[in-house]
Amino acid sequence: MTATMPTGTTTPAASAARSRSWRPSRRLVPTLATFVLFVALFAGGSLRYDGFFSGQVLLNLFVDNAFLIVLAVGMTFVILTGGIDLSVGSVVALSGVLSAKLLAAGWAPVPVMLLVLVLGTALGLAMGAVIHYLDVQPFVVTLAGMFLARGLCYVVSVESIPIRDPLFTAFATGAVYLPGTELYVSPSVLVALAVVAIAAYVLACTRFGRGVYAVGGSSHSAMLMGLPVARIRVGVYAISGFCSALGGLLFAFYALSGYSLAAVGTELDAIAATVIGGTLLSGGVGLVAGSLLGVLVLGLIQTVISFEGTLSSWWTKIVIGVLLLAFVVLQRVIVRGGPR
Amino acid sequence: MGTLRESLGERLRRSPLVLPAAALLVLLLVNVVVTPGFLALRVVDGHLFGSVVDILKNGAPTALIALGMTLVVATRGIDLSVGATVAIAGSVACTWIAGASDPTDPGTALVGIVLALGLALVLGAWNGLLVAAFGIQPIIATLVLMTAGRGLAMLITDGQIITVANPLFAELGGGFLLGLPVAVVVAAVMFAAVALLTRRTALGLLIESVGVNPTASRLSGVRARGIVWGGYVFAALCAGVAGLMISSNVTAADANNAGLWIELDAILAVVIGGTLLTGGRYSIGGTLLGALILQTLTTTVYTAGIPPEVSLVFKAAVIIVVFLLQAEKVRALLHRRRPVGERVATP
């Protein structure tokens, strides 16, 4: 798991690209397009609405979507190997409900957090093992996992449970001020950004991370090359499970309650953010930074629609659908002749 | 069909339908043990009533969607947008009927139904366009409509739940025909039609060939693109009919919740029925069994007095068991076939 290549010389996309003789710029186009879109949306919003052009509006994108950023990071790992994880939304809800219930039962906050993280990772590990060793489609396995986790939520509690633990409340209400300004973010944002940084490092600079790209490019070739395909394929689902549980904790900080019906459909947001961020669903191509941008674009769309005021909230869904379409077509044009 | 020398036992053992059929039987047995009068049927006013009829009636929309999904999955595809299509179809029909000058007129209901099904066909053609013409991965191509579709349905109903009071429209979900619920008759007719069309003509073979290898099929003169496209259009049509059933049953259109997660149930039904998600092998009968298993599971949860909060865990557990059995079964089959020399095992 240590770095085997000098850091800073190549970006992951560039080195992966060279190995398959594609020009790196082409593969970065979707991510760059997402960045341009983000800037354009923000500029457009700033021109149109008073009070839009402020650092806090920008930072609130992070504050409101911290948990989604973490989910998208986990999803990026899974999708990079050509898989998919539909269970993340349910695991978010399960983590929240479980923490709320245990805290209400008098547990200390730190053991609760650890337990939730271990459970999420274990669920991901189990799903990954079934996917790899029993050769069942990821879509189906994680679908069953989604039902199981959501069902366990109901078993724990049908009612919404408030969280009053001091540590959780401190996380929820705490504000970290940017040095020398009035601008602030929540502690959750720092956690989310740390996850992004670690994930980017792991994908770019570790043997495991390079293996993830290799398995996504061609699982068979990766196996023939002697890469530990089993460890990588099972590992990415464990990572996604961990990220879902962590996302669940961040969501619990944000909502200060645990509710069985929370985060329904969040898996679709995470997948959409990952795709909009430039990760190919067929695997092998993508960046964590792209997924972060994807989440920010989704958040910005919601902000614009709330600033507009007259637009109904369901326009969010339609706009996300249209964006998804645009990026899928863009990917198709860029990677023409690539795997279907 | 199979070699003549194969004994019945051998054929049974190989049939992919045995496992789901056994699962359904076990479930029904559990019900009979728990509630002795489970299989009893009553005739009231010439209409059949009973738990079994309820299962058929409540399972009809899911079964229909699973039918369309089977053909899509058989061509290596998947359609996530059927739930959104359900919502859109119900919304269009109810909005039209509620907005007409005479909301109780049978003609209004017919126009509403035709409009809804027409729009469903357009949505299916859209999915087919993305998958067959643009070559976009099915899961992501249909994810577009899954995300945007529910927004569209909300747009049609303006975010309201639209209730209608049209006798003809209410028949589709709540009426009876020849003693059976109309929804069951409609679903049965569509299943029979598809089974005949795909198993008595070459169409089924062509669908399987496209699922096994689209490129080879195209090179050997199969119109692969058209077949894939047709699959999505048919799946959307099934979803449209199911959407009409669902909204007619409650005489209202709920753009937010109608058909929510029904695509997942439908995919489960398809997979439980022995259709491979990798395409090429499908079973209409298996899908029917799969849909009935899911519905019987739901009913069992109610009749057996399992607390509702545990029901989803129970459902997930059964599904996981069925999948694991199937996965190992597939492996066992592969092992048994290898010595025959069908293909060399890859290292």
XYZ file of C-alpha atoms in Angstrom:
687
model
C 0.000 0.000 0.000
C 2.983 2.308 -0.107
C 3.679 4.679 -2.937
C 5.648 2.951 -5.625
C 5.853 5.755 -8.120
C 7.211 9.236 -7.620
C 4.392 11.558 -6.711
C 3.610 14.669 -8.628
C 4.991 13.584 -11.978
C 1.791 12.305 -13.531
C -1.901 12.620 -12.924
C -3.762 9.321 -12.725
C -5.650 10.007 -15.913
C -2.465 10.870 -17.739
C -0.580 7.750 -16.751
C -3.552 5.492 -17.313
C -4.059 7.185 -20.631
C -0.491 6.655 -21.737
C -0.708 2.986 -20.962
C -3.649 2.666 -23.320
C -2.349 5.142 -25.884
C -5.134 7.665 -25.545
C -4.342 11.302 -25.265
C -4.887 12.429 -21.682
C -6.543 15.679 -22.656
C -9.421 13.792 -24.241
C -10.143 11.836 -21.107
C -10.039 14.938 -18.967
C -12.561 16.718 -21.180
C -15.683 15.680 -19.206
C -14.114 16.767 -15.909
C -12.971 20.034 -17.461
C -16.431 20.503 -18.949
C -17.914 20.027 -15.478
C -15.545 22.659 -14.126
C -16.482 25.102 -16.886
C -20.164 24.384 -16.237
C -19.686 25.039 -12.540
C -17.977 28.368 -13.173
C -20.586 29.327 -15.761
C -23.483 28.439 -13.441
C -21.928 30.388 -10.610
C -21.211 33.393 -12.824
C -24.718 33.269 -14.277
C -26.250 33.066 -10.805
C -24.106 35.951 -9.595
C -25.216 38.185 -12.467
C -28.881 37.283 -12.050
C -29.463 37.325 -8.318
C -28.434 39.766 -5.598
C -26.405 38.189 -2.847
C -25.491 35.132 -4.923
C -21.891 36.159 -5.495
C -20.528 35.533 -2.045
C -17.999 33.188 -0.563
C -20.596 31.848 1.840
C -22.919 30.699 -0.949
C -19.961 28.828 -2.373
C -19.016 27.350 0.999
C -22.607 26.393 1.729
C -22.426 24.071 -1.270
C -19.850 22.136 0.739
C -21.759 22.441 4.013
C -25.047 21.179 2.549
C -23.469 18.397 0.520
C -20.640 17.175 2.748
C -22.207 13.721 3.123
C -22.875 13.470 -0.603
C -19.226 14.275 -1.338
C -18.146 11.331 0.809
C -20.705 9.047 -0.868
C -19.554 10.129 -4.323
C -15.943 9.326 -3.390
C -16.905 5.769 -2.414
C -19.038 5.445 -5.537
C -16.104 6.602 -7.671
C -13.981 3.685 -6.430
C -16.738 1.200 -7.241
C -17.574 2.653 -10.649
C -13.872 2.820 -11.569
C -13.808 -0.984 -11.365
C -16.887 -1.122 -13.590
C -19.237 -1.944 -10.712
C -22.080 -0.063 -9.079
C -23.290 0.307 -5.493
C -27.003 0.907 -5.009
C -26.908 0.396 -1.251
C -25.322 3.712 -0.248
C -28.547 5.630 0.437
C -29.892 2.890 2.687
C -26.575 2.569 4.526
C -26.662 6.330 5.173
C -30.088 5.967 6.749
C -29.028 2.877 8.703
C -25.958 4.634 10.108
C -28.062 7.589 11.173
C -30.824 5.546 12.789
C -28.369 3.226 14.503
C -26.292 6.063 15.960
C -29.404 7.874 17.149
C -30.763 4.726 18.780
C -27.482 3.796 20.487
C -26.908 7.355 21.695
C -30.427 7.427 23.076
C -29.649 4.147 24.847
C -26.767 5.848 26.613
C -23.737 4.805 24.545
C -20.764 7.123 24.352
C -20.477 8.876 20.974
C -17.033 7.608 19.934
C -17.812 3.871 20.228
C -21.068 4.535 18.355
C -19.195 6.155 15.476
C -16.641 3.353 15.365
C -19.335 0.682 15.442
C -21.272 2.358 12.627
C -18.145 2.662 10.483
C -17.208 -0.987 11.098
C -20.739 -2.136 10.271
C -20.834 -0.154 7.031
C -17.445 -1.500 5.990
C -18.485 -5.054 6.879
C -21.659 -4.778 4.804
C -19.642 -3.476 1.848
C -17.080 -6.234 2.341
C -19.812 -8.881 2.368
C -21.394 -7.513 -0.789
C -18.011 -7.330 -2.493
C -17.248 -10.928 -1.538
C -20.567 -12.143 -2.972
C -19.992 -10.128 -6.136
C -16.492 -11.430 -6.682
C -16.499 -14.989 -5.383
C -20.036 -16.000 -6.344
C -19.872 -14.002 -9.551
C -23.250 -12.331 -9.094
C -23.889 -8.998 -10.813
C -22.998 -5.969 -8.630
C -26.304 -4.372 -9.546
C -28.282 -7.270 -8.071
C -26.136 -7.798 -4.976
C -26.114 -4.154 -3.954
C -29.851 -3.990 -4.677
C -30.372 -6.769 -2.137
C -28.007 -4.897 0.194
C -30.125 -1.780 -0.288
C -33.269 -3.631 0.772
C -31.480 -5.268 3.685
C -30.045 -2.017 5.046
C -33.331 -0.159 4.619
C -35.144 -3.043 6.297
C -32.715 -2.991 9.219
C -33.498 0.725 9.618
C -37.153 -0.118 10.225
C -36.150 -2.849 12.658
C -34.079 -0.351 14.659
C -36.768 2.303 14.661
C -39.693 3.385 12.537
C -39.878 6.766 14.245
C -37.427 9.587 13.749
C -35.046 9.712 16.743
C -33.567 13.073 17.752
C -29.861 13.226 18.619
C -28.934 15.268 21.696
C -25.409 14.016 22.283
C -23.010 16.935 22.994
C -20.314 15.700 20.593
C -22.769 15.227 17.713
C -24.341 18.618 18.453
C -20.910 20.199 18.525
C -20.236 18.745 15.084
C -23.595 20.002 13.840
C -23.427 23.554 15.138
C -19.670 24.037 15.054
C -18.289 26.544 12.599
C -14.733 26.606 11.360
C -13.908 30.132 10.258
C -11.587 30.609 7.322
C -8.546 32.524 8.557
C -9.080 36.258 8.505
C -12.625 36.193 7.138
C -16.222 35.964 8.227
C -16.657 32.862 6.087
C -17.140 29.504 7.760
C -17.702 25.836 7.063
C -18.960 23.036 9.269
C -16.514 20.473 10.689
C -18.166 17.893 8.409
C -16.782 19.736 5.404
C -13.259 19.237 6.697
C -13.961 15.521 7.106
C -15.351 15.334 3.576
C -12.386 17.188 2.085
C -9.988 14.950 3.989
C -11.756 11.925 2.497
C -11.425 13.435 -0.985
C -7.713 14.098 -0.443
C -7.001 10.617 0.896
C -9.005 8.994 -1.899
C -7.209 11.044 -4.546
C -3.865 10.034 -3.060
C -4.826 6.357 -2.851
C -6.071 6.280 -6.450
C -3.124 8.193 -7.878
C -0.182 6.969 -5.868
C -0.743 3.562 -4.332
C -0.552 0.090 -5.757
C -4.165 -0.501 -4.736
C -5.324 2.654 -6.522
C -3.526 1.820 -9.746
C -5.016 -1.663 -9.482
C -8.508 -0.144 -9.306
C -7.942 1.550 -12.670
C -6.431 -1.636 -14.111
C -9.367 -3.819 -13.013
C -11.776 -1.250 -14.460
C -9.886 -1.178 -17.746
C -9.974 -4.926 -18.090
C -10.524 -7.278 -15.190
C -9.184 -10.189 -17.200
C -5.964 -8.461 -18.234
C -5.463 -7.285 -14.663
C -5.713 -10.879 -13.481
C -3.257 -12.068 -16.135
C -0.891 -9.304 -15.062
C -0.904 -10.841 -11.613
C -2.789 -8.045 -9.898
C -4.767 -9.077 -6.809
C -8.113 -8.695 -8.598
C -10.057 -10.333 -5.771
C -8.633 -7.999 -3.145
C -9.282 -4.952 -5.316
C -12.826 -5.855 -6.332
C -13.873 -6.740 -2.800
C -11.894 -3.771 -1.453
C -13.716 -1.115 -3.455
C -17.073 -2.248 -2.074
C -15.647 -2.182 1.450
C -14.424 1.374 0.759
C -17.845 2.334 -0.555
C -19.457 0.777 2.523
C -17.107 2.743 4.775
C -17.825 5.961 2.876
C -21.577 5.305 3.098
C -21.353 4.815 6.862
C -19.186 7.935 7.211
C -21.619 9.800 4.970
C -24.388 8.572 7.257
C -22.610 10.026 10.281
C -22.124 13.353 8.491
C -25.798 13.283 7.530
C -26.688 12.612 11.172
C -24.574 15.638 12.183
C -26.396 17.697 9.567
C -29.919 16.561 10.477
C -29.283 15.866 14.183
C -31.674 12.942 14.000
C -31.880 9.402 12.723
C -34.784 8.544 10.443
C -35.503 5.318 8.536
C -36.742 7.137 5.456
C -33.785 9.512 5.255
C -31.618 9.698 2.138
C -33.988 7.733 -0.097
C -32.612 7.881 -3.640
C -29.274 9.314 -2.566
C -27.499 6.520 -4.432
C -28.796 8.049 -7.660
C -27.423 11.462 -6.696
C -24.058 9.888 -5.942
C -24.028 8.023 -9.262
C -25.143 11.156 -11.136
C -22.429 13.240 -9.459
C -19.807 10.646 -10.339
C -20.889 10.467 -13.972
C -21.190 14.247 -14.329
C -17.701 14.432 -12.830
C -16.339 12.454 -15.744
C -16.071 8.876 -14.453
C -16.934 6.320 -17.117
C -19.588 3.853 -15.970
C -17.805 1.107 -17.848
C -14.849 1.626 -15.533
C -11.204 2.514 -15.824
C -11.519 6.274 -16.311
C -12.281 8.927 -13.735
C -11.042 11.191 -10.978
C -12.174 11.766 -7.412
C -11.804 15.492 -7.987
C -14.297 15.132 -10.848
C -16.846 13.542 -8.527
C -16.350 16.403 -6.056
C -17.069 18.830 -8.895
C -20.101 16.739 -9.852
C -21.539 17.050 -6.337
C -20.881 20.801 -6.336
C -22.679 21.192 -9.686
C -25.706 19.304 -8.338
C -25.663 21.504 -5.250
C -25.307 24.658 -7.339
C -28.336 23.692 -9.440
C -30.382 23.418 -6.262
C -29.078 26.760 -5.041
C -29.942 28.460 -8.327
C -33.444 26.998 -8.274
C -33.990 28.148 -4.691
C -32.702 31.636 -5.573
C -35.037 31.752 -8.573
C -37.935 31.234 -6.156
C -40.682 30.808 -8.740
C -39.345 27.494 -10.057
C -40.704 24.392 -8.403
C -38.351 21.941 -6.773
C -39.108 19.212 -9.321
C -37.228 21.234 -11.902
C -34.118 20.090 -10.021
C -34.782 16.512 -11.105
C -35.397 17.472 -14.704
C -32.256 19.614 -14.902
C -30.137 16.856 -13.339
C -31.577 14.388 -15.856
C -30.756 16.695 -18.759
C -27.220 17.284 -17.424
C -26.709 13.562 -17.012
C -27.777 13.074 -20.613
C -25.459 15.812 -21.854
C -22.465 14.315 -20.063
C -23.225 10.770 -21.128
C -23.427 11.862 -24.746
C -20.225 13.874 -24.308
C -18.453 10.801 -22.922
C -19.775 8.742 -25.783
C -18.381 11.207 -28.301
C -15.014 11.379 -26.558
C -14.464 7.683 -26.002
C -15.913 6.608 -29.319
C -15.475 2.918 -29.909
C -14.806 2.326 -26.237
C -16.396 -0.533 -24.314
C -20.176 -0.406 -24.191
C -36.598 -29.064 -27.259
C -34.155 -31.226 -25.298
C -33.009 -34.601 -26.480
C -35.497 -37.429 -26.453
C -33.341 -39.633 -24.292
C -33.263 -37.163 -21.467
C -35.392 -38.481 -18.680
C -38.030 -36.281 -17.164
C -36.009 -36.088 -13.959
C -32.943 -34.896 -15.797
C -34.906 -32.242 -17.621
C -36.536 -31.128 -14.398
C -33.165 -30.886 -12.738
C -31.861 -28.697 -15.519
C -34.923 -26.539 -15.897
C -34.309 -23.062 -14.550
C -37.939 -22.898 -13.513
C -37.676 -25.579 -10.809
C -36.081 -23.401 -8.166
C -38.484 -20.453 -8.429
C -41.455 -22.824 -8.665
C -40.294 -24.626 -5.536
C -39.803 -21.308 -3.742
C -43.329 -20.247 -4.662
C -44.733 -23.586 -3.472
C -42.899 -23.298 -0.150
C -44.233 -19.777 0.323
C -47.783 -20.893 -0.450
C -47.384 -23.842 1.941
C -46.220 -21.507 4.702
C -49.336 -19.459 4.105
C -51.630 -22.469 4.152
C -50.089 -23.604 7.453
C -50.343 -20.154 9.011
C -53.810 -19.314 7.705
C -55.760 -22.518 6.924
C -58.295 -20.775 4.691
C -55.590 -19.266 2.481
C -56.458 -21.139 -0.705
C -60.217 -20.724 -0.259
C -62.015 -18.908 -3.056
C -65.382 -17.234 -2.702
C -67.707 -16.129 -5.451
C -69.567 -12.932 -4.645
C -71.775 -11.379 -7.349
C -70.038 -13.573 -9.918
C -66.625 -12.185 -8.928
C -63.873 -14.323 -7.483
C -62.444 -13.293 -4.134
C -59.736 -14.776 -1.952
C -56.121 -14.390 -0.933
C -54.841 -15.991 -4.137
C -56.895 -13.615 -6.271
C -55.528 -10.733 -4.215
C -51.979 -11.875 -4.890
C -52.683 -12.046 -8.616
C -54.389 -8.665 -8.654
C -51.805 -6.796 -6.589
C -48.982 -8.511 -8.436
C -50.307 -7.692 -11.906
C -48.561 -4.293 -12.362
C -45.184 -5.623 -11.188
C -45.585 -8.735 -13.310
C -46.376 -6.646 -16.402
C -43.357 -4.416 -15.889
C -41.217 -7.480 -15.275
C -42.497 -8.889 -18.571
C -41.222 -5.864 -20.464
C -38.038 -5.881 -18.409
C -37.424 -9.530 -19.358
C -37.159 -8.679 -23.038
C -34.901 -5.710 -22.318
C -32.655 -7.789 -20.048
C -32.581 -10.565 -22.642
C -30.887 -8.136 -25.048
C -28.239 -7.310 -22.401
C -30.056 -4.162 -21.382
C -31.793 -2.872 -18.290
C -34.532 -0.285 -17.938
C -34.444 1.797 -14.766
C -36.989 4.297 -16.047
C -40.120 2.121 -15.843
C -41.069 3.502 -12.420
C -40.957 7.026 -13.801
C -42.996 5.879 -16.817
C -45.590 4.446 -14.424
C -45.869 7.837 -12.732
C -46.035 9.707 -16.040
C -48.708 7.418 -17.534
C -50.920 7.726 -14.455
C -50.390 11.481 -14.309
C -51.248 12.035 -17.970
C -54.416 9.929 -17.860
C -55.680 11.441 -14.595
C -54.803 15.012 -15.551
C -56.615 14.614 -18.872
C -59.696 13.047 -17.294
C -59.837 15.566 -14.440
C -59.436 18.473 -16.864
C -62.071 17.299 -19.364
C -65.475 18.944 -19.618
C -67.167 15.706 -18.522
C -64.803 13.763 -16.233
C -67.172 10.772 -15.983
C -67.598 10.207 -19.740
C -66.221 6.842 -21.002
C -64.853 8.575 -24.107
C -62.747 10.880 -21.932
C -61.260 7.884 -20.163
C -60.422 6.225 -23.477
C -58.700 9.351 -24.805
C -56.778 9.661 -21.520
C -55.654 6.026 -21.735
C -54.596 6.393 -25.364
C -52.687 9.593 -24.545
C -50.900 7.916 -21.626
C -49.928 4.841 -23.620
C -48.856 6.996 -26.565
C -46.561 9.002 -24.325
C -45.214 5.767 -22.817
C -44.327 4.595 -26.329
C -42.512 7.875 -26.968
C -40.545 7.471 -23.724
C -39.636 3.913 -24.704
C -38.519 5.101 -28.127
C -36.364 7.723 -26.378
C -34.646 5.059 -24.258
C -34.203 2.910 -27.338
C -32.718 5.849 -29.212
C -30.096 6.393 -26.508
C -29.217 2.705 -26.201
C -29.593 1.331 -29.711
C -28.710 4.362 -31.826
C -26.245 6.268 -29.640
C -24.779 3.151 -28.009
C -24.992 4.526 -24.472
C -24.841 2.006 -21.609
C -28.449 0.980 -20.847
C -28.133 1.492 -17.102
C -27.084 5.116 -17.512
C -29.255 5.847 -20.546
C -32.370 4.867 -18.629
C -31.095 6.538 -15.453
C -31.578 9.829 -17.313
C -35.301 9.229 -17.679
C -35.534 7.714 -14.198
C -34.229 10.968 -12.716
C -35.961 13.400 -15.048
C -39.160 11.364 -15.523
C -40.499 11.819 -12.026
C -39.851 15.535 -12.376
C -41.836 15.461 -15.632
C -44.707 13.653 -13.902
C -44.693 16.320 -11.177
C -44.752 18.946 -13.908
C -47.819 17.304 -15.507
C -49.756 17.119 -12.231
C -48.335 20.423 -11.001
C -47.155 18.614 -7.889
C -50.714 17.755 -6.827
C -52.328 14.371 -6.275
C -55.043 14.297 -8.915
C -58.145 12.297 -8.085
C -60.619 11.238 -10.741
C -64.100 9.720 -10.610
C -64.491 8.034 -13.971
C -66.325 4.672 -13.919
C -64.615 3.284 -17.024
C -61.156 4.322 -15.843
C -61.800 2.792 -12.400
C -62.634 -0.533 -14.089
C -59.034 -1.068 -15.205
C -57.688 -1.311 -11.681
C -60.760 -2.270 -9.671
C -63.221 -3.920 -12.062
C -63.927 -7.547 -12.909
C -64.051 -9.362 -16.249
C -65.276 -12.967 -16.530
C -65.151 -13.169 -12.740
C -61.514 -12.154 -12.546
C -60.048 -8.713 -11.801
C -59.517 -6.761 -15.046
C -55.859 -6.139 -14.157
C -55.228 -9.899 -13.926
C -56.932 -10.536 -17.274
C -54.938 -7.766 -18.988
C -51.659 -9.038 -17.548
C -52.475 -12.643 -18.457
C -53.336 -11.711 -22.038
C -50.093 -9.750 -22.444
C -48.026 -12.606 -20.970
C -49.690 -15.127 -23.259
C -49.209 -12.894 -26.288
C -45.511 -12.364 -25.587
C -44.933 -16.044 -24.800
C -46.594 -17.076 -28.076
C -44.881 -14.386 -30.123
C -41.397 -15.131 -28.836
C -41.586 -18.901 -28.501
C -43.658 -19.798 -31.558
C -41.886 -17.447 -33.953
C -38.214 -16.768 -34.566
C -38.413 -13.553 -32.568
C -37.374 -15.241 -29.311
C -34.345 -16.782 -30.983
C -33.374 -13.424 -32.491
C -33.687 -11.720 -29.092
C -31.462 -14.354 -27.515
C -28.896 -14.061 -30.282
C -28.709 -10.304 -29.803
C -28.278 -10.886 -26.080
C -25.487 -13.404 -26.554
C -23.525 -11.368 -29.061
C -24.928 -8.190 -30.605
C -22.099 -7.792 -33.103
C -22.221 -11.364 -34.382
C -26.008 -11.125 -34.674
C -25.752 -7.950 -36.691
C -23.114 -9.463 -38.976
C -25.283 -12.492 -39.585
C -28.162 -10.346 -40.712
C -30.175 -9.942 -37.524
C -31.497 -6.429 -37.152
C -29.999 -6.138 -33.684
C -30.636 -2.435 -33.357
C -34.311 -2.746 -34.162
C -34.750 -5.608 -31.718
C -33.065 -3.742 -28.868
C -35.107 -0.646 -29.676
C -38.303 -2.690 -29.763
C -37.496 -4.113 -26.341
C -37.349 -0.675 -24.737
C -40.532 0.463 -26.476
C -42.349 -2.648 -25.280
C -41.008 -2.255 -21.736
C -42.292 1.327 -21.658
C -45.681 0.192 -23.008
C -45.912 -2.403 -20.207
C -44.952 0.276 -17.697
C -47.620 2.563 -19.162
C -50.328 -0.103 -18.777
C -49.117 -0.850 -15.246
C -49.181 2.863 -14.448
C -52.798 3.061 -15.595
C -53.653 0.023 -13.428
C -51.993 1.532 -10.372
C -53.602 4.960 -10.712
C -56.972 3.420 -11.613
C -56.852 1.190 -8.541
C -56.643 4.219 -6.247
C -58.493 6.501 -8.746
C -55.728 9.052 -8.359
C -52.335 9.977 -9.772
C -49.517 10.447 -7.281
C -46.511 11.633 -9.282
C -44.214 11.301 -6.293
C -44.982 7.780 -5.119
C -46.688 5.872 -7.941
C -44.369 3.129 -9.116
C -41.582 4.177 -6.763
C -38.893 1.438 -6.797
C -41.123 -0.767 -8.955
C -38.214 -1.088 -11.406
C -36.195 -2.772 -8.683
C -38.999 -5.215 -7.891
C -39.370 -5.933 -11.598
C -35.645 -6.572 -12.023
C -35.712 -8.861 -8.981
C -38.647 -10.776 -10.457
C -36.756 -11.170 -13.720
C -33.585 -12.397 -12.016
C -35.422 -14.741 -9.634
C -37.116 -16.193 -12.708
C -33.757 -17.332 -14.047
C -33.171 -14.692 -16.717
C -29.491 -13.797 -16.868
C -28.674 -10.119 -16.413
C -25.813 -10.677 -18.853
C -28.349 -11.317 -21.583
C -29.039 -14.165 -23.945
C -31.128 -16.433 -21.749
C -34.576 -15.429 -20.670
C -37.723 -17.063 -19.420
C -41.183 -15.526 -19.623
C -42.607 -18.213 -17.325
C -39.767 -17.649 -14.878
C -40.501 -13.937 -14.760
C -44.150 -14.664 -14.013
C -43.072 -16.985 -11.194
C -40.620 -14.354 -9.920
C -43.289 -11.656 -9.802
C -45.690 -14.030 -8.027
C -42.981 -14.943 -5.501
C -42.406 -11.274 -4.667
C -46.117 -10.566 -4.303
C -46.712 -13.740 -2.254
C -43.827 -12.690 -0.008
C -45.493 -9.345 0.606
C -48.839 -11.008 1.282
C -47.192 -13.593 3.557
C -45.737 -10.812 5.631
C -49.227 -9.457 6.199
C -51.079 -12.716 6.734
C -48.394 -14.351 8.888
C -48.497 -11.399 11.256
C -44.826 -10.552 10.760
C -44.414 -7.003 12.088
C -44.348 -4.607 9.132
C -41.032 -3.098 10.236
C -39.346 -6.492 9.768
C -40.978 -7.147 6.403
C -38.243 -5.546 4.311
C -35.501 -7.499 6.108
C -37.522 -10.656 5.568
C -37.902 -9.845 1.875
C -34.219 -9.054 1.528
C -33.263 -12.289 3.290
C -35.426 -14.420 0.987
C -34.082 -12.645 -2.083
C -30.485 -13.114 -0.959
C -31.080 -16.822 -0.335
C -32.621 -17.260 -3.794
C -29.684 -15.450 -5.419
C -27.099 -17.491 -3.574
C -28.836 -20.728 -4.530
C -28.905 -19.584 -8.125
C -25.296 -18.474 -8.150
C -24.102 -21.822 -6.855
C -26.450 -23.593 -9.146
C -25.007 -21.795 -12.122
C -21.525 -22.814 -11.028
C -22.548 -26.404 -10.492
C -24.084 -26.496 -13.954
C -20.906 -25.113 -15.472
C -18.844 -27.761 -13.713
C -21.107 -30.497 -14.918
C -20.993 -29.294 -18.494
C -17.289 -28.752 -18.763
C -16.322 -32.430 -19.258
C -18.695 -32.556 -22.239
C -16.178 -30.360 -23.985
C -18.452 -27.513 -24.870
C -15.625 -25.128 -24.231
C -12.227 -25.161 -22.683
C -12.147 -23.830 -19.179
C -10.195 -20.617 -18.972
C -7.410 -20.616 -16.423
